[in-house]
Every structure is written in C-alpha cells, then in structure tokens.
Coordinates of C-alpha atoms and ligand atoms in Angstrom, one line a residue:
X26 CA -156.7 -63.9 82.7
X27 CA -156.4 -67.5 84.0
X28 CA -158.0 -70.4 82.3
X29 CA -159.6 -69.5 78.9
X30 CA -162.3 -72.2 79.4
X31 CA -163.9 -70.1 82.2
X32 CA -164.7 -67.4 79.7
X33 CA -167.3 -69.5 77.9
X34 CA -168.4 -72.0 80.6
X35 CA -171.8 -73.6 80.3
X36 CA -174.4 -73.7 83.0
X37 CA -174.2 -77.5 82.9
X38 CA -171.3 -79.6 83.9
X39 CA -172.0 -81.9 81.0
X40 CA -170.3 -80.0 78.3
X41 CA -167.2 -81.4 76.7
X42 CA -165.5 -78.1 77.7
X43 CA -166.0 -78.9 81.4
X44 CA -164.3 -82.3 81.8
X45 CA -160.6 -82.8 82.2
X46 CA -159.1 -84.4 79.1
X47 CA -155.7 -85.9 78.3
X48 CA -154.4 -82.5 77.1
X49 CA -154.8 -81.2 80.7
X50 CA -152.3 -83.7 82.0
X51 CA -148.6 -83.8 82.3
X52 CA -148.2 -87.4 81.1
X53 CA -144.6 -87.8 80.2
X54 CA -143.3 -91.1 81.6
X55 CA -146.0 -91.2 84.3
X56 CA -147.6 -94.4 85.4
X57 CA -151.3 -94.2 84.3
X58 CA -154.3 -96.1 85.7
X59 CA -156.8 -96.5 82.9
X60 CA -160.4 -97.5 83.7
X61 CA -161.8 -99.0 80.4
X62 CA -165.0 -100.7 79.4
X63 CA -163.7 -104.1 78.1
X64 CA -167.0 -105.8 78.9
X65 CA -166.9 -107.9 75.7
X66 CA -168.9 -111.0 74.9
X67 CA -166.8 -114.2 75.4
X68 CA -167.5 -117.6 73.8
X69 CA -167.5 -120.8 75.8
X70 CA -163.7 -121.1 75.6
X71 CA -163.1 -117.5 76.9
X72 CA -162.2 -116.1 73.4
X73 CA -163.4 -112.6 72.6
X74 CA -166.4 -112.8 70.2
X75 CA -166.8 -109.0 69.5
X76 CA -163.8 -106.8 70.0
X77 CA -165.5 -103.4 69.4
X78 CA -164.9 -102.3 72.9
X79 CA -161.2 -103.3 72.8
X80 CA -160.8 -101.4 69.6
X81 CA -162.4 -98.3 71.2
X82 CA -159.7 -98.0 73.9
X83 CA -156.8 -98.2 71.4
X84 CA -156.5 -94.4 70.7
X85 CA -156.0 -93.7 74.4
X86 CA -153.5 -96.5 74.8
X87 CA -151.6 -95.3 71.7
X88 CA -151.6 -91.7 73.1
X89 CA -150.2 -92.9 76.4
X90 CA -147.6 -95.1 74.7
X91 CA -146.5 -92.0 72.7
X92 CA -145.9 -90.3 76.0
X93 CA -143.8 -93.2 77.4
X94 CA -146.4 -94.1 80.0
X95 CA -146.6 -97.5 81.6
X96 CA -150.3 -98.3 81.7
X97 CA -152.3 -100.1 84.4
X98 CA -155.5 -101.1 82.6
X99 CA -158.7 -102.2 84.5
X100 CA -162.2 -103.2 83.5
X101 CA -165.2 -105.2 84.6
X102 CA -166.7 -108.0 82.5
X103 CA -170.2 -109.3 83.0
X104 CA -171.8 -109.5 86.4
X105 CA -169.9 -112.1 88.4
X106 CA -170.7 -112.2 92.1
X107 CA -167.0 -113.0 92.9
X108 CA -164.1 -114.7 91.2
X109 CA -165.5 -116.7 88.3
X110 CA -163.2 -118.1 85.6
X111 CA -165.8 -117.8 82.9
X112 CA -165.7 -114.0 83.4
X113 CA -161.9 -113.7 83.4
X114 CA -160.2 -111.0 81.3
X115 CA -157.4 -113.4 80.3
X116 CA -158.9 -113.7 76.7
X117 CA -159.1 -109.9 76.5
X118 CA -155.4 -109.6 77.5
X119 CA -154.5 -112.0 74.7
X120 CA -156.5 -110.2 72.1
X121 CA -155.3 -106.8 73.3
X122 CA -151.6 -107.9 73.0
X123 CA -152.3 -108.7 69.3
X124 CA -154.1 -105.5 68.6
X125 CA -151.4 -103.2 70.1
X126 CA -148.6 -105.5 68.9
X127 CA -146.9 -105.0 72.2
X128 CA -146.6 -106.4 75.8
X129 CA -149.7 -107.0 77.9
X130 CA -149.0 -108.5 81.3
X131 CA -151.8 -110.3 83.1
X132 CA -151.0 -111.3 86.7
X133 CA -154.5 -112.8 87.1
X134 CA -155.6 -110.9 90.2
X135 CA -157.3 -107.6 90.8
X136 CA -155.0 -106.3 93.5
X137 CA -152.3 -108.1 95.4
X138 CA -148.6 -108.8 95.5
X139 CA -148.2 -110.0 91.9
X140 CA -150.0 -106.9 90.6
X141 CA -148.0 -104.6 92.8
X142 CA -144.6 -106.0 91.8
X143 CA -145.6 -106.2 88.1
X144 CA -146.8 -102.5 88.2
X145 CA -143.5 -101.4 89.7
X146 CA -141.5 -103.1 87.0
X147 CA -143.7 -102.0 84.2
X148 CA -141.9 -100.2 81.4
X149 CA -143.0 -97.3 79.1
X150 CA -145.6 -98.5 76.6
X151 CA -146.3 -101.7 78.4
X152 CA -149.7 -102.6 79.6
X153 CA -150.6 -104.4 82.8
X154 CA -154.2 -105.6 82.7
X155 CA -155.8 -106.3 86.1
X156 CA -158.3 -109.2 86.5
X157 CA -162.0 -108.4 86.3
X158 CA -162.7 -105.6 88.8
X159 CA -166.0 -107.3 89.8
X160 CA -164.1 -110.3 91.2
X161 CA -163.3 -108.0 94.1
X162 CA -166.2 -107.1 96.5
X163 CA -164.7 -103.6 96.9
X164 CA -165.6 -102.5 93.3
X165 CA -169.2 -101.9 94.5
X166 CA -170.0 -99.4 97.2
X167 CA -166.9 -97.2 97.2
X168 CA -164.7 -99.4 99.5
X169 CA -161.9 -97.0 100.6
X170 CA -159.4 -99.8 101.1
X171 CA -159.9 -101.2 97.6
X172 CA -159.7 -97.6 96.2
X173 CA -156.4 -97.0 98.0
X174 CA -154.9 -100.3 96.7
X175 CA -155.7 -99.2 93.1
X176 CA -154.5 -95.7 93.8
X177 CA -151.1 -97.0 94.8
X178 CA -150.5 -98.6 91.4
X179 CA -150.2 -95.3 89.5
X180 CA -149.6 -91.6 89.4
X181 CA -152.4 -90.5 87.1
X182 CA -156.0 -91.6 86.6
X183 CA -157.7 -91.8 83.2
X184 CA -161.3 -93.0 82.7
X185 CA -162.2 -94.1 79.3
X186 CA -165.1 -96.4 80.2
X187 CA -168.0 -94.5 78.7
X188 CA -170.3 -97.5 78.8
X189 CA -169.9 -97.6 82.6
X190 CA -170.0 -93.8 83.1
X191 CA -173.5 -93.9 84.6
X192 CA -172.5 -96.3 87.4
X193 CA -171.0 -95.1 90.7
X194 CA -168.5 -97.9 91.1
X195 CA -165.3 -97.6 93.1
X196 CA -163.1 -97.6 90.0
X197 CA -165.3 -95.2 88.1
X198 CA -166.0 -92.7 90.8
X199 CA -164.3 -92.9 94.3
X200 CA -160.9 -93.8 92.9
X201 CA -160.8 -90.7 90.6
X202 CA -160.8 -88.3 93.6
X203 CA -157.7 -89.9 95.0
X204 CA -155.7 -88.6 92.1
X205 CA -154.8 -85.0 91.7
X206 CA -154.1 -85.6 88.0
X207 CA -157.2 -87.2 86.5
X208 CA -158.9 -86.9 83.1
X209 CA -161.2 -88.5 80.6
X210 CA -159.6 -90.6 77.8
X211 CA -160.1 -90.0 74.1
X212 CA -163.2 -92.2 73.8
X213 CA -165.1 -90.4 76.6
X214 CA -164.0 -87.1 75.2
X215 CA -165.4 -88.0 71.8
X216 CA -168.6 -89.4 73.2
X217 CA -169.2 -86.3 75.3
X218 CA -168.5 -84.0 72.4
X219 CA -171.0 -85.8 70.1
X220 CA -173.7 -86.2 72.7
X221 CA -173.4 -82.6 73.9
X222 CA -174.1 -81.4 70.4
X223 CA -177.5 -83.1 70.7
X224 CA -178.2 -82.1 74.3
X225 CA -177.1 -78.5 74.2
X226 CA -177.9 -76.9 70.9
X227 CA -179.1 -79.3 68.2
X228 CA -179.6 -78.1 64.7
X229 CA -183.3 -78.2 63.9
X230 CA -185.4 -80.1 63.1
X231 CA -184.2 -82.6 65.6
X232 CA -185.8 -86.0 65.1
X233 CA -185.4 -88.6 67.8
X234 CA -186.2 -92.3 66.9
X235 CA -186.9 -94.6 69.8
X236 CA -187.7 -98.3 69.8
X237 CA -186.6 -101.5 71.4
X238 CA -187.9 -103.5 74.3
X239 CA -186.6 -101.9 77.6
X240 CA -189.8 -99.9 78.0
X241 CA -189.7 -98.8 81.6
X242 CA -186.2 -97.4 81.2
X243 CA -187.0 -95.7 78.0
X244 CA -190.1 -93.8 78.9
X245 CA -188.1 -91.4 81.0
X246 CA -185.8 -90.8 78.1
X247 CA -188.7 -90.1 75.8
X248 CA -190.1 -87.7 78.3
X249 CA -186.8 -85.7 78.4
X250 CA -186.6 -85.9 74.6
X251 CA -189.9 -84.0 74.4
X252 CA -188.0 -81.0 75.8
X253 CA -185.3 -81.3 73.2
X254 CA -186.6 -82.8 69.9
X255 CA -189.1 -81.5 67.4
X256 CA -190.4 -84.9 66.4
X257 CA -190.4 -88.3 68.0
X258 CA -190.7 -91.4 65.9
X259 CA -191.7 -94.4 68.1
X260 CA -191.3 -98.0 66.9
X261 CA -190.4 -101.4 68.2
X262 CA -191.8 -102.9 71.4
X263 CA -192.0 -99.4 72.8
X264 CA -194.6 -98.3 70.3
X265 CA -197.0 -101.0 71.5
X266 CA -197.5 -99.5 74.9
X267 CA -198.4 -96.2 73.2
X268 CA -200.8 -97.9 70.8
X269 CA -202.4 -99.7 73.7
X270 CA -202.6 -96.5 75.7
X271 CA -204.6 -95.0 72.8
X272 CA -207.0 -97.8 73.0
X273 CA -205.9 -100.0 70.1
X274 CA -206.2 -103.8 70.5
X275 CA -202.8 -105.1 69.8
X276 CA -203.3 -108.8 70.5
X277 CA -200.4 -110.7 72.1
X278 CA -197.8 -107.9 71.4
X279 CA -195.2 -107.0 74.0
X280 CA -196.8 -104.3 76.2
X281 CA -196.3 -102.9 79.7
X282 CA -199.7 -102.6 81.2
X283 CA -198.4 -100.7 84.2
X284 CA -197.1 -98.0 82.0
X285 CA -200.2 -97.1 80.0
X286 CA -200.9 -94.1 82.1
X287 CA -197.3 -92.9 81.9
X288 CA -197.5 -93.3 78.1
X289 CA -200.7 -91.1 78.1
X290 CA -198.9 -88.5 80.3
X291 CA -196.1 -88.4 77.8
X292 CA -198.5 -87.9 74.9
X293 CA -200.2 -85.1 76.7
X294 CA -196.9 -83.4 77.5
X295 CA -195.9 -83.7 73.8
X296 CA -199.1 -82.1 72.7
X297 CA -198.6 -79.3 75.2
X298 CA -195.1 -78.7 73.9
X299 CA -196.2 -79.0 70.3
X300 CA -193.8 -81.9 69.7
X301 CA -195.2 -84.6 67.5
X302 CA -195.0 -88.2 68.5
X303 CA -195.4 -90.4 65.4
X304 CA -196.6 -93.9 66.1
X305 CA -196.7 -96.8 63.6
X306 CA -199.9 -97.0 61.4
X307 CA -199.1 -100.4 60.0
X308 CA -197.2 -103.4 61.3
X309 CA -195.7 -106.8 60.4
X310 CA -197.3 -109.3 62.7
X311 CA -196.9 -113.0 63.3
X312 CA -199.1 -115.5 65.1
X313 CA -196.3 -117.1 67.1
X314 CA -193.0 -115.6 68.2
X315 CA -191.1 -118.6 66.8
X316 CA -192.9 -118.8 63.5
X317 CA -191.9 -117.4 60.2
X318 CA -195.4 -116.4 59.3
X319 CA -195.7 -112.7 58.6
X320 CA -198.7 -110.6 57.9
X321 CA -198.9 -106.9 56.9
X322 CA -201.7 -105.4 58.9
X323 CA -203.0 -101.9 59.9
X324 CA -202.5 -101.3 63.6
X325 CA -206.2 -100.7 64.2
X326 CA -207.2 -104.3 63.1
X327 CA -204.5 -106.5 64.7
X328 CA -206.0 -110.0 65.3
X329 CA -206.2 -111.0 69.0
X330 CA -203.9 -114.0 68.4
X331 CA -201.2 -111.9 66.6
X332 CA -198.2 -109.9 67.9
X333 CA -196.5 -106.9 66.3
X334 CA -193.0 -107.9 65.2
X335 CA -191.9 -105.0 63.0
X336 CA -193.2 -101.7 61.7
X337 CA -195.0 -101.9 58.3
X338 CA -194.0 -100.3 55.0
X339 CA -196.4 -97.3 55.3
X340 CA -194.8 -96.4 58.6
X341 CA -191.3 -96.9 57.2
X342 CA -192.2 -94.5 54.4
X343 CA -193.3 -91.8 56.8
X344 CA -190.3 -92.3 59.1
X345 CA -188.0 -92.1 56.1
X346 CA -189.5 -88.8 55.0
X347 CA -189.1 -87.3 58.5
X348 CA -185.5 -88.5 58.8
X349 CA -184.6 -87.2 55.4
X350 CA -185.6 -83.6 56.5
X351 CA -183.8 -83.8 59.9
X352 CA -180.8 -81.7 60.7
X353 CA -180.1 -83.7 63.9
X354 CA -181.0 -87.4 64.4
X355 CA -180.7 -89.5 67.6
X356 CA -181.7 -93.1 67.3
X357 CA -182.0 -95.7 70.1
X358 CA -183.8 -99.0 69.9
X359 CA -184.7 -101.3 67.0
X360 CA -188.0 -101.0 65.2
X361 CA -188.8 -104.7 65.4
X362 CA -187.5 -108.1 66.4
X363 CA -184.6 -107.6 64.0
X364 CA -182.7 -110.6 65.2
X365 CA -185.1 -112.6 63.0
X366 CA -184.6 -111.8 59.3
X367 CA -188.3 -111.8 58.6
X368 CA -188.8 -108.9 61.1
X369 CA -185.6 -107.0 60.4
X370 CA -186.9 -105.0 57.4
X371 CA -188.1 -101.9 59.4
X372 CA -185.0 -101.6 61.4
X373 CA -182.7 -102.0 58.3
X374 CA -184.7 -99.4 56.4
X375 CA -184.4 -96.9 59.3
X376 CA -180.7 -97.6 59.6
X377 CA -180.3 -96.8 55.9
X378 CA -182.5 -93.7 56.2
X379 CA -180.3 -92.4 59.1
X380 CA -177.2 -93.1 57.1
X381 CA -178.5 -91.2 54.2
X382 CA -179.6 -88.2 56.3
X383 CA -177.4 -85.2 55.7
X384 CA -177.8 -83.9 59.3
X385 CA -175.8 -84.8 62.3
X386 CA -176.6 -88.4 63.2
X387 CA -176.0 -90.3 66.5
X388 CA -176.9 -93.9 67.3
X389 CA -176.7 -95.4 70.8
X390 CA -177.8 -98.6 72.5
X391 CA -176.5 -102.2 72.3
X392 CA -179.0 -103.6 69.8
X393 CA -179.4 -100.5 67.8
X394 CA -175.7 -100.3 67.2
X395 CA -175.7 -104.0 66.3
X396 CA -178.5 -103.3 63.7
X397 CA -176.4 -100.4 62.2
X398 CA -173.5 -102.8 61.7
X399 CA -175.8 -105.5 60.3
X400 CA -177.1 -103.0 57.8
X401 CA -173.5 -102.1 56.8
X402 CA -174.0 -98.4 57.3
X403 CA -171.8 -97.7 60.4
X404 CA -169.3 -95.6 58.4
X405 CA -172.1 -93.2 57.4
X406 CA -173.3 -92.4 60.9
X407 CA -171.7 -89.4 62.5
X408 CA -171.4 -90.9 65.9
X409 CA -172.0 -94.5 67.2
X410 CA -172.1 -94.5 70.9
X411 CA -170.3 -97.3 72.8
X412 CA -172.6 -96.7 75.8
X413 CA -176.2 -97.8 75.8
X414 CA -177.4 -96.9 79.2
X415 CA -174.8 -94.1 79.6
X416 CA -175.7 -92.4 76.3
X417 CA -179.4 -92.5 77.2
X418 CA -178.8 -91.0 80.7
X419 CA -176.6 -88.3 79.1
X420 CA -179.3 -87.5 76.5
X421 CA -181.9 -87.3 79.2
X422 CA -179.8 -84.7 81.0
X423 CA -179.0 -86.8 84.0
X424 CA -175.6 -86.4 85.5
X425 CA -173.1 -89.3 85.0
X426 CA -171.1 -90.1 88.2
X427 CA -167.9 -90.9 86.2
X428 CA -168.1 -87.5 84.4
X429 CA -168.8 -85.7 87.6
X430 CA -165.6 -87.1 89.0
X431 CA -163.7 -85.6 86.0
X432 CA -165.3 -82.2 86.1
X433 CA -163.0 -79.3 85.9
Ligands
ADP26 P1 -181.1 -101.1 72.6 O1 -180.1 -102.1 73.1 O2 -180.7 -100.6 71.2 O3 -181.2 -100.0 73.6 P2 -183.3 -102.5 73.6 O4 -182.4 -103.3 74.5 O5 -184.3 -101.7 74.3 O6 -182.5 -101.7 72.5 O7 -184.2 -103.5 72.8 C1 -183.7 -104.4 71.8 C2 -184.7 -105.5 71.6 O8 -186.0 -105.1 71.3 C3 -184.3 -106.4 70.5 O9 -183.8 -107.6 71.0 C4 -185.6 -106.6 69.7 O10 -185.9 -108.0 69.4 C5 -186.7 -106.1 70.7 N1 -187.9 -105.6 70.0 C6 -188.0 -104.7 69.1 N2 -189.3 -104.6 68.6 C7 -190.0 -105.5 69.3 C8 -191.4 -105.9 69.3 N3 -192.3 -105.3 68.5 N4 -191.8 -106.8 70.1 C9 -190.8 -107.4 70.9 N5 -189.5 -107.1 71.0 C10 -189.1 -106.1 70.2
MG27 MG1 -180.3 -103.7 74.6

C-alpha cells in the first residue's frame, strides 16, 4: 500500500501533510545542517535585544540533541552587503549557548577551513553556528559553489527558517536539493499546520483583520482573502487608501494615491463575491505626527490639516462584535500608529478582542505580533506566526520556495 500520506493528498503542495518533517528522517547520530531565522535585533554593542527568534528554534535543536546529532546552524541577520561586524552573529552565539546550556562554537566565518575543521570535530549535541550567511556573496542567486561548500558540512538538511521561507536564497532553496535527506524543522511544521487550517478549510465565519502601513504589499493579500474570508475588517494606514478611494477627504493621512483604482477593484470584487469589507467610520486624528493632540472625528468630516492615527471607538465596537462571532480569525497589521501610546487604543482593543474570541486565531506580521505582546495577550492567541512576509504569502496562496524544496 506504500505511503499512507498518498491516500489523502491535497491538490496543493502547501498542506502540512505534503512537506517532509523530522519524523521522516533517520537522524540518529547524523550531522545536521539547520537553516534557521536568527535575524534578531541587536543593540549598538551587538547584544541581542529580542530573542523571540532564538527561542523559536530551540524545540528543533532539542530534538536533534536527543538524537545525538551534531548541528551546523546557519542564518542571515539584517541586510549586509558583505562582511560587516555590526551584523555579526557572535552575540546570537553567546545568547544561544546560555539558552541551550550547552556548547555553541562560533568560528567567525561562513565557510572556510576553520568551519570545516570545527564541523568535523563537532560532537553529539554540540552546535556550530556559522557567521551571517549574507556576508558571503553566494547566499543570493543560488551560487553552486557556495551551496556545495555548505553541503559538505553535513549529512542531513533541516530548514526551520519560516520567516525566510518566501525567499529563494541559496541556503533556503538550492542547498536543500543537494541533500537526499531533507525536512522542515518543528517551527516550520507548526507554522504550516496552523496557516493551512486557515487557507484550506477555515471554520466559518472567517474574519480577516488587516491594517498596517505596507499598503502596496497588502492589497494583493486582501484580494486573495476575498476568496477565503467571509468578512474583512480594514484598519490602520491601509484603510485610508480605501476611504480615499470611496471619495472621503482624509486630510494629511497616509495614503497611496497610485493604488486608489486597485482599492476600488478590490471593493468591487468583494461585492461580487458577497464578502463584506468593513472600513472605519470614526477615527482618532492628530494635527501633527509628532504631537500628542488627539481628536475623535467621524471619517466623513476629517479636517484637511489632520491625519488619521487610529480607529475610533465606534469602529472598535463594530470590529469587536464581528470578532466575537468569528470561528476563524486572521490578523495582520496594526489599527493605528500604536508605537505612540495615544494612538495605540484601537490596536490594543483589537488584540484583546482576538484573544477573547473562541474560534481559531492566528496573528502574523512583525508589528502586529509586537502589538499582541504589548497587550499581554500572546498566550491567548492560537498561533502567532514568526514570519511576516512569509505568512502573508502563504495565506495568499502563493508558493514558498523553501517549502517547495521540502515537498514530498
Ligand atoms: P505588520 O508588521 O504587522 O505587517 P506593517 O509593517 O504593515 O504591519 O505596518 C506597521 C506600521 O503601520 C506601524 O509602524 C504603524 O505605526 C503603522 N500604521 C498603522 N496605522 C497607521 C496610520 N493610520 N497611519 C500611519 N501609519 C500607520
Ligand atoms: Mg512591519
């Protein structure tokens, strides 16, 4: 009868049933190359400021240690154009050693003699962390020689860098194919399982909440959500473009003039598919981005010298009621300029409403996740995605190169 998975395969390659996972591997004592996303913020002295992404890789490292595997760990950090001490992973190595309470060797180069000899002598449960992959020009563009050099360090390939899964870099894509034994780590497995539940067969009503500021990138996501969700709640900077597209004067608010027509197309598509797009009806505005002045104003009478900085309480109330009834919630993008306490109220209220929702709740996106932590509700959200761009691409139904490389 062969592989039982073939009996219930999905038409899409995206399903968690269709990528190779650690349980598909024969790990015992094997040397494992792990591509992680350790792209953490560093302070001026190279110390790790937020270790969420280091924490996220620990389950996979523990699993490999339990199987007596020596681990060669690799990641990028920031966007250096070449070797750059301010983007070194040395601080990550230090913090990781504390967290696993074990040995983390850091030869300080991406590939080379020191890495090779350290890898050869690496013992079970020890970790060798390579220097920032982006210090090497071969990380971009699928350089076969660079891929070969990384390949020679290990027997098995594991990718657990969900945050980078939408990029076709040498270490996230080309390298995978050089290993017969390759699989997703526990973090990617968890991400794919949670996000698949939203993409494939969400319990209804499915309410998607979208906000934030990266408007051009998010309109495509909104469009694909129209095919999946029952109701779209649009807030944050993103809502402004829709309000403007409907003809409202919104003063000095953040808006993408080039995208007004696209916003109209999206509203027409939603109407055609009988999906409701709920826009803010009231807002918290200010007269200067750097001022603490705040005014509560209906969106149809925004003064020309004001800008929308948060959703208003009437809008919050409607969004809350929609979220309370939802069986599935996906949230990306804050409702206002939440970094400033005077304009954080809408985002915090939505975070609490999502936490209180009894349905299956998922939050993705750098700032949205920060807002969830700020509101102290992280433990009441079913899944917090570690990948901003990657989770959006996944939800939109786009194929992720790193997952493609791990397909069964
Ligand atoms: P995420 O990281 O969650 O995907 P984005 O990166 O798209 O979200 O957007 C986050 C940013 O959006 C925040 O820094 C926030 O200040 C900004 N933002 C939210 N609402 C507004 C608004 N009305 N005007 C300007 N900026 C906004
Ligand atoms: Mg962001």
